[in-house]
Tab-separated table of C-alpha atoms in Angstrom:
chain	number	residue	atom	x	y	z
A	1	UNK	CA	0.000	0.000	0.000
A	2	UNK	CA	1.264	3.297	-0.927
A	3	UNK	CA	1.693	6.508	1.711
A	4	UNK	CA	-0.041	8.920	0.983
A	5	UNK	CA	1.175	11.859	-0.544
A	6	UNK	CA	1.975	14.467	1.893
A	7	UNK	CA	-0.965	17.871	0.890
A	8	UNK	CA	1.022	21.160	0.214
A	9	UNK	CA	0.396	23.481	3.032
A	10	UNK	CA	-1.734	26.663	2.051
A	11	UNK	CA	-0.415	29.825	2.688
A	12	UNK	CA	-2.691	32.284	3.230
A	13	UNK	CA	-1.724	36.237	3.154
A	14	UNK	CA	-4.972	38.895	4.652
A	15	UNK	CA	-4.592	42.174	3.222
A	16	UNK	CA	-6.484	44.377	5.269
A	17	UNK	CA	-6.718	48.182	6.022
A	18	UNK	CA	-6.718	49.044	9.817
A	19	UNK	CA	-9.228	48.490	11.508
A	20	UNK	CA	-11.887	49.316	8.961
A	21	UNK	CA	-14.951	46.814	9.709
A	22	UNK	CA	-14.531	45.019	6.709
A	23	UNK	CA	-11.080	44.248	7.274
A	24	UNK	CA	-12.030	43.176	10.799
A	25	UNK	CA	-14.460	41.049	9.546
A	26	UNK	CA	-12.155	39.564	6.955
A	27	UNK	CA	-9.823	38.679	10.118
A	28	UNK	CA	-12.448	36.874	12.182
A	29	UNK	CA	-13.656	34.674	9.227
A	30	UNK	CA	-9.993	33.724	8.267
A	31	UNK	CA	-9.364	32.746	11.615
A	32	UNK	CA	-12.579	30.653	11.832
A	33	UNK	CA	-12.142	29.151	8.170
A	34	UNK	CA	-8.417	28.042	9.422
A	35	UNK	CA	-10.255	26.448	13.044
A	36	UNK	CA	-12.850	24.472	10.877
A	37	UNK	CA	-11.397	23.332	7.754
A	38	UNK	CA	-7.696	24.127	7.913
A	39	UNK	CA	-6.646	23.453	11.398
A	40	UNK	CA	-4.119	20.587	10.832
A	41	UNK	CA	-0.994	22.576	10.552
A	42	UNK	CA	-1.290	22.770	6.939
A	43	UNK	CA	-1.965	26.499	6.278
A	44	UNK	CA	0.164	29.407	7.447
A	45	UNK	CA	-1.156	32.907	7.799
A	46	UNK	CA	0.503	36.236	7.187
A	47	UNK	CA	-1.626	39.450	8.287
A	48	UNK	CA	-0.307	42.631	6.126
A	49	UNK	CA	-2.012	45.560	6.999
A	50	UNK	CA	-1.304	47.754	4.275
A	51	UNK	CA	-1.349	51.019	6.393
A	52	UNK	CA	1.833	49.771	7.356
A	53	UNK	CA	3.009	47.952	4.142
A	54	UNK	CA	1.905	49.186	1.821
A	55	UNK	CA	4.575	48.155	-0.609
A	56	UNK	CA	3.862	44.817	-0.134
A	57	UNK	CA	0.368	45.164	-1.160
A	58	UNK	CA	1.888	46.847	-4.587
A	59	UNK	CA	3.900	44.034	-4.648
A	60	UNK	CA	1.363	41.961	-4.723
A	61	UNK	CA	-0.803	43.462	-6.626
A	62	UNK	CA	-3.325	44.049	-4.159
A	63	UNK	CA	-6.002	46.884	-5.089
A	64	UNK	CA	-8.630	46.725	-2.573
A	65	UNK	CA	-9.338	45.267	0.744
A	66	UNK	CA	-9.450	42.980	2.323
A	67	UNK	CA	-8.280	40.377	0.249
A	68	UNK	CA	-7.059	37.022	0.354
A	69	UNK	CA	-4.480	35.519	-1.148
A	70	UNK	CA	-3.735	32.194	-1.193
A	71	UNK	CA	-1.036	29.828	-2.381
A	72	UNK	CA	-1.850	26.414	-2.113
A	73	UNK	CA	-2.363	23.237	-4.551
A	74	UNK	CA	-4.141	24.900	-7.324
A	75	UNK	CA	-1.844	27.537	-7.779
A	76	UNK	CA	-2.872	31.677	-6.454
A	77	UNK	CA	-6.164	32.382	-5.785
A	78	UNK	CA	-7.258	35.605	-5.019
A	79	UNK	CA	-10.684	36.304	-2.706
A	80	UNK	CA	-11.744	39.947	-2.809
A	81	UNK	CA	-14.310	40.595	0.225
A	82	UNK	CA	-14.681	40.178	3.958
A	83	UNK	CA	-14.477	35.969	3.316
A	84	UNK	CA	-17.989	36.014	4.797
A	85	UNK	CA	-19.094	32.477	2.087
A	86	UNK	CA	-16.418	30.167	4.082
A	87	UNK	CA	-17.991	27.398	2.287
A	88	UNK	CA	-17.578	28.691	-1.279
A	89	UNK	CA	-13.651	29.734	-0.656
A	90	UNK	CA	-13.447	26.443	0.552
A	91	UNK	CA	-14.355	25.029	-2.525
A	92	UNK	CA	-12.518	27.486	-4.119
A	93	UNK	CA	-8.983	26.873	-2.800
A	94	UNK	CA	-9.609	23.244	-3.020
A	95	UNK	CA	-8.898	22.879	1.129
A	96	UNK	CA	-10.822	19.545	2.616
A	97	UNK	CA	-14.569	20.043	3.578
């Protein structure tokens, strides 16, 4: 029987602006997406607040927030919005349901 092959870990990168509500929102649906569907140490999180970088959201390409990047098994998806459909970014990233 073969082992089986070891998932790539997600890395997920929140662009958000401050503490504008959106953004906060954004933050506490990441954080629950990661508890329910993403919490066996195979996604990382980076929170870049572009008040403070905001190179790295040039960089990046990054126009609005929040958004959501993520680099994981299908490649760079980007997710525009406060993340509020966990189930359809699920889908979208291609994480386990």
């Amino acid at each position: 029987m073969k082992a089986a092959k070891p998932r790539k870990p997600f890395q997920l990168t929140l662009f958000v602006v401050g503490k504008d509500p959106n953004s906060l929102l954004a933050l506490v649906n990441l954080h629950s997406m990661c508890a329910e569907h993403l919490n066996d140490g195979s996604c990382t999180v980076t929170i870049v607040d572009v008040e403070h970088d905001f190179q790295a959201a040039l960089d990046n390409n990054v126009l609005v927030t929040p958004t959501l990047l993520v680099d994981g098994p299908r490649g760079r998806t980007t997710i525009i919005g406060n993340l509020s459909d966990i189930d359809r970014i699920i889908l979208t990233i291609g994480a386990p349901c």
